C-alpha positions as YAML, in Angstrom:
chain: A
units: angstrom
residues:
- id: 1
  name: MET
  ca: [-13.71, 10.72, 8.19]
- id: 2
  name: ALA
  ca: [-14.56, 14.24, 7.06]
- id: 3
  name: LEU
  ca: [-10.99, 14.72, 5.81]
- id: 4
  name: LEU
  ca: [-10.95, 11.61, 3.57]
- id: 5
  name: PRO
  ca: [-12.10, 13.41, 0.38]
- id: 6
  name: ASP
  ca: [-9.39, 16.05, 0.89]
- id: 7
  name: LEU
  ca: [-6.79, 13.37, 1.57]
- id: 8
  name: ARG
  ca: [-7.82, 11.36, -1.49]
- id: 9
  name: ARG
  ca: [-7.63, 14.43, -3.73]
- id: 10
  name: TYR
  ca: [-4.26, 15.47, -2.27]
- id: 11
  name: SER
  ca: [-2.77, 11.96, -2.56]
- id: 12
  name: ARG
  ca: [-3.78, 11.75, -6.21]
- id: 13
  name: SER
  ca: [-2.33, 15.17, -6.92]
- id: 14
  name: LEU
  ca: [0.97, 14.11, -5.36]
- id: 15
  name: THR
  ca: [1.28, 10.76, -7.10]
- id: 16
  name: ARG
  ca: [-0.46, 11.70, -10.37]
- id: 17
  name: THR
  ca: [-2.13, 8.27, -10.64]
- id: 18
  name: ASP
  ca: [-5.25, 6.83, -9.08]
- id: 19
  name: ALA
  ca: [-3.63, 3.57, -8.02]
- id: 20
  name: ASP
  ca: [-0.58, 5.17, -6.41]
- id: 21
  name: GLY
  ca: [-2.83, 7.82, -4.86]
- id: 22
  name: GLU
  ca: [-4.97, 5.13, -3.24]
- id: 23
  name: ASP
  ca: [-1.85, 3.39, -1.93]
- id: 24
  name: LEU
  ca: [-0.58, 6.64, -0.44]
- id: 25
  name: LEU
  ca: [-4.01, 7.34, 1.05]
- id: 26
  name: HIS
  ca: [-4.16, 3.93, 2.71]
- id: 27
  name: ASP
  ca: [-0.60, 4.22, 4.03]
- id: 28
  name: SER
  ca: [-1.36, 7.69, 5.35]
- id: 29
  name: VAL
  ca: [-4.55, 6.64, 7.10]
- id: 30
  name: GLU
  ca: [-2.71, 3.74, 8.68]
- id: 31
  name: ARG
  ca: [0.10, 6.02, 9.87]
- id: 32
  name: ILE
  ca: [-2.41, 8.62, 11.13]
- id: 33
  name: LEU
  ca: [-4.31, 6.04, 13.14]
- id: 34
  name: LEU
  ca: [-1.11, 4.67, 14.64]
- id: 35
  name: ALA
  ca: [0.14, 8.15, 15.54]
- id: 36
  name: ARG
  ca: [-3.15, 9.65, 16.71]
- id: 37
  name: ALA
  ca: [-1.92, 9.73, 20.32]
- id: 38
  name: THR
  ca: [0.83, 12.18, 19.28]
- id: 39
  name: TRP
  ca: [-1.58, 14.76, 17.86]
- id: 40
  name: SER
  ca: [-1.38, 17.88, 19.99]
- id: 41
  name: GLY
  ca: [-4.93, 19.02, 19.30]
- id: 42
  name: THR
  ca: [-4.18, 22.07, 17.17]
- id: 43
  name: ASN
  ca: [-4.90, 21.86, 13.42]
- id: 44
  name: LEU
  ca: [-5.92, 18.30, 12.53]
- id: 45
  name: ARG
  ca: [-6.05, 18.94, 8.77]
- id: 46
  name: ALA
  ca: [-2.50, 20.35, 8.70]
- id: 47
  name: TRP
  ca: [-1.20, 17.49, 10.84]
- id: 48
  name: VAL
  ca: [-2.79, 14.86, 8.56]
- id: 49
  name: LEU
  ca: [-1.56, 16.52, 5.37]
- id: 50
  name: THR
  ca: [1.95, 16.77, 6.83]
- id: 51
  name: ILE
  ca: [1.97, 13.04, 7.52]
- id: 52
  name: MET
  ca: [0.85, 12.32, 3.94]
- id: 53
  name: THR
  ca: [3.43, 14.70, 2.49]
- id: 54
  name: ASN
  ca: [6.23, 13.10, 4.49]
- id: 55
  name: LEU
  ca: [5.16, 9.60, 3.46]
- id: 56
  name: TYR
  ca: [5.14, 10.68, -0.18]
- id: 57
  name: ARG
  ca: [8.58, 12.30, 0.07]
- id: 58
  name: ASN
  ca: [10.07, 9.27, 1.81]
- id: 59
  name: GLY
  ca: [8.56, 6.98, -0.82]
- id: 60
  name: THR
  ca: [9.92, 8.98, -3.75]
- id: 61
  name: ARG
  ca: [13.33, 9.18, -2.09]
- id: 62
  name: ARG
  ca: [13.32, 5.41, -1.58]
- id: 63
  name: GLU
  ca: [12.17, 4.88, -5.18]
- id: 64
  name: ARG
  ca: [15.06, 6.97, -6.51]
- id: 65
  name: ARG
  ca: [17.53, 5.02, -4.43]
- id: 66
  name: PHE
  ca: [16.00, 1.63, -5.20]
- id: 67
  name: PRO
  ca: [14.12, 1.84, -8.51]
- id: 68
  name: SER
  ca: [11.54, -0.84, -9.17]
- id: 69
  name: VAL
  ca: [10.22, -2.39, -12.35]
- id: 70
  name: GLU
  ca: [6.75, -3.74, -13.10]
- id: 71
  name: ILE
  ca: [6.65, -7.53, -12.84]
- id: 72
  name: GLU
  ca: [5.77, -7.86, -16.52]
- id: 73
  name: ASN
  ca: [9.00, -6.09, -17.48]
- id: 74
  name: ALA
  ca: [11.18, -7.93, -14.97]
- id: 75
  name: GLU
  ca: [11.65, -10.97, -17.21]
- id: 76
  name: THR
  ca: [13.95, -9.08, -19.55]
- id: 77
  name: LEU
  ca: [16.18, -7.70, -16.78]
- id: 78
  name: GLN
  ca: [19.39, -9.42, -15.91]
- id: 79
  name: ALA
  ca: [20.45, -9.53, -12.31]
- id: 80
  name: ALA
  ca: [23.61, -7.58, -11.73]
- id: 81
  name: ASP
  ca: [26.40, -9.74, -10.41]
- id: 82
  name: ALA
  ca: [27.78, -7.55, -7.66]
- id: 83
  name: PHE
  ca: [30.43, -10.11, -6.84]
- id: 84
  name: GLY
  ca: [32.08, -11.70, -9.84]
- id: 85
  name: ASP
  ca: [34.48, -13.44, -7.49]
- id: 86
  name: PRO
  ca: [32.79, -15.73, -4.93]
- id: 87
  name: GLN
  ca: [35.65, -15.00, -2.53]
- id: 88
  name: GLN
  ca: [34.62, -11.34, -2.52]
- id: 89
  name: ARG
  ca: [31.23, -12.29, -1.10]
- id: 90
  name: ILE
  ca: [32.89, -14.38, 1.60]
- id: 91
  name: ARG
  ca: [35.25, -11.51, 2.52]
- id: 92
  name: LEU
  ca: [32.34, -9.09, 2.76]
- id: 93
  name: ALA
  ca: [30.33, -11.48, 4.96]
- id: 94
  name: ARG
  ca: [33.33, -11.93, 7.27]
- id: 95
  name: ALA
  ca: [33.92, -8.18, 7.47]
- id: 96
  name: LEU
  ca: [30.24, -7.55, 8.28]
- id: 97
  name: ASP
  ca: [30.33, -10.24, 10.95]
- id: 98
  name: ALA
  ca: [33.39, -8.59, 12.50]
- id: 99
  name: LEU
  ca: [31.52, -5.30, 13.03]
- id: 100
  name: SER
  ca: [29.96, -4.62, 16.42]
- id: 101
  name: PRO
  ca: [26.20, -5.29, 16.52]
- id: 102
  name: GLU
  ca: [25.37, -1.57, 16.81]
- id: 103
  name: PHE
  ca: [27.52, -0.65, 13.81]
- id: 104
  name: ARG
  ca: [26.24, -3.57, 11.74]
- id: 105
  name: ALA
  ca: [22.59, -2.76, 12.53]
- id: 106
  name: VAL
  ca: [22.91, 0.90, 11.52]
- id: 107
  name: LEU
  ca: [24.84, 0.00, 8.37]
- id: 108
  name: MET
  ca: [22.27, -2.57, 7.29]
- id: 109
  name: LEU
  ca: [19.26, -0.33, 8.01]
- id: 110
  name: VAL
  ca: [20.66, 2.66, 6.13]
- id: 111
  name: VAL
  ca: [22.60, 1.05, 3.29]
- id: 112
  name: ILE
  ca: [20.68, -2.16, 2.60]
- id: 113
  name: GLU
  ca: [17.14, -1.37, 3.78]
- id: 114
  name: GLY
  ca: [17.22, 2.27, 2.66]
- id: 115
  name: TYR
  ca: [15.90, 3.86, 5.84]
- id: 116
  name: SER
  ca: [16.67, 7.51, 6.54]
- id: 117
  name: TYR
  ca: [18.80, 8.51, 9.52]
- id: 118
  name: THR
  ca: [15.68, 9.72, 11.31]
- id: 119
  name: GLU
  ca: [13.88, 6.43, 10.76]
- id: 120
  name: VAL
  ca: [16.88, 4.47, 12.01]
- id: 121
  name: ALA
  ca: [17.09, 6.72, 15.07]
- id: 122
  name: GLU
  ca: [13.44, 5.96, 15.82]
- id: 123
  name: ILE
  ca: [13.92, 2.24, 15.26]
- id: 124
  name: MET
  ca: [17.00, 2.04, 17.47]
- id: 125
  name: LYS
  ca: [15.74, 4.61, 20.00]
- id: 126
  name: THR
  ca: [18.91, 6.69, 19.68]
- id: 127
  name: PRO
  ca: [19.61, 10.28, 18.63]
- id: 128
  name: VAL
  ca: [20.15, 10.99, 14.93]
- id: 129
  name: GLY
  ca: [23.72, 12.12, 15.66]
- id: 130
  name: THR
  ca: [24.48, 8.72, 17.17]
- id: 131
  name: VAL
  ca: [23.13, 7.01, 14.06]
- id: 132
  name: MET
  ca: [25.31, 9.19, 11.83]
- id: 133
  name: SER
  ca: [28.38, 8.55, 13.99]
- id: 134
  name: ARG
  ca: [27.81, 4.79, 14.07]
- id: 135
  name: LEU
  ca: [27.28, 4.70, 10.31]
- id: 136
  name: SER
  ca: [30.48, 6.64, 9.69]
- id: 137
  name: ARG
  ca: [32.45, 4.39, 12.00]
- id: 138
  name: ALA
  ca: [30.87, 1.26, 10.52]
- id: 139
  name: ARG
  ca: [31.82, 2.32, 7.00]
- id: 140
  name: ALA
  ca: [35.36, 3.16, 8.05]
- id: 141
  name: GLU
  ca: [35.75, -0.14, 9.90]
- id: 142
  name: LEU
  ca: [34.28, -2.13, 7.01]
- id: 143
  name: SER
  ca: [36.62, -0.39, 4.59]
- id: 144
  name: ARG
  ca: [39.58, -1.12, 6.84]
- id: 145
  name: LEU
  ca: [38.61, -4.79, 7.22]
- id: 146
  name: LEU
  ca: [38.13, -5.26, 3.49]
- id: 147
  name: ALA
  ca: [41.39, -3.50, 2.66]
- id: 148
  name: ALA
  ca: [43.27, -5.63, 5.18]
- id: 149
  name: ASP
  ca: [41.68, -8.78, 3.76]
- id: 150
  name: ASN
  ca: [42.88, -7.92, 0.25]
- id: 151
  name: ILE
  ca: [46.57, -8.15, 1.12]
- id: 152
  name: ILE
  ca: [48.14, -11.16, -0.51]
- id: 153
  name: PRO
  ca: [51.57, -12.06, 0.83]
- id: 154
  name: LEU
  ca: [54.04, -12.88, -1.90]
- id: 155
  name: ARG
  ca: [57.17, -14.94, -1.48]
- id: 156
  name: ARG
  ca: [60.42, -13.39, -2.48]
- id: 157
  name: SER
  ca: [62.18, -15.13, -5.31]
- id: 158
  name: GLU
  ca: [65.83, -15.66, -4.61]
...
């Protein structure tokens, strides 16, 4: 409780807005309470500020990868049609279904959900190297499956 004023001030200095600072503060306090069993008992202030800093960095990284727009401004945005051809969507779904569950899970968590390799490793309870390897193999296999599915046999004219 004694660190809350320091945390509030630091969160606002990181985010540069009161509202975002409060959000970061609340997320940090939640994370700190959940992880309190992992504190080694050395410098509590440094440990808490490290957690807040990491949450802020992860949030800004995620925001750069997946930018958001205020709801008031969303009316004027057009949804990007990633698949102009409906068959392309079907081919992608089939290729994803053909991947092994481990490969598909890593691919979805990193590419679609935007988690970092470290976060995926924690989620899946595997080493970071295994996550990277599975992601690489999943991408290669997906690329191979999509390339193979794009072959259209033509009849020879005689």
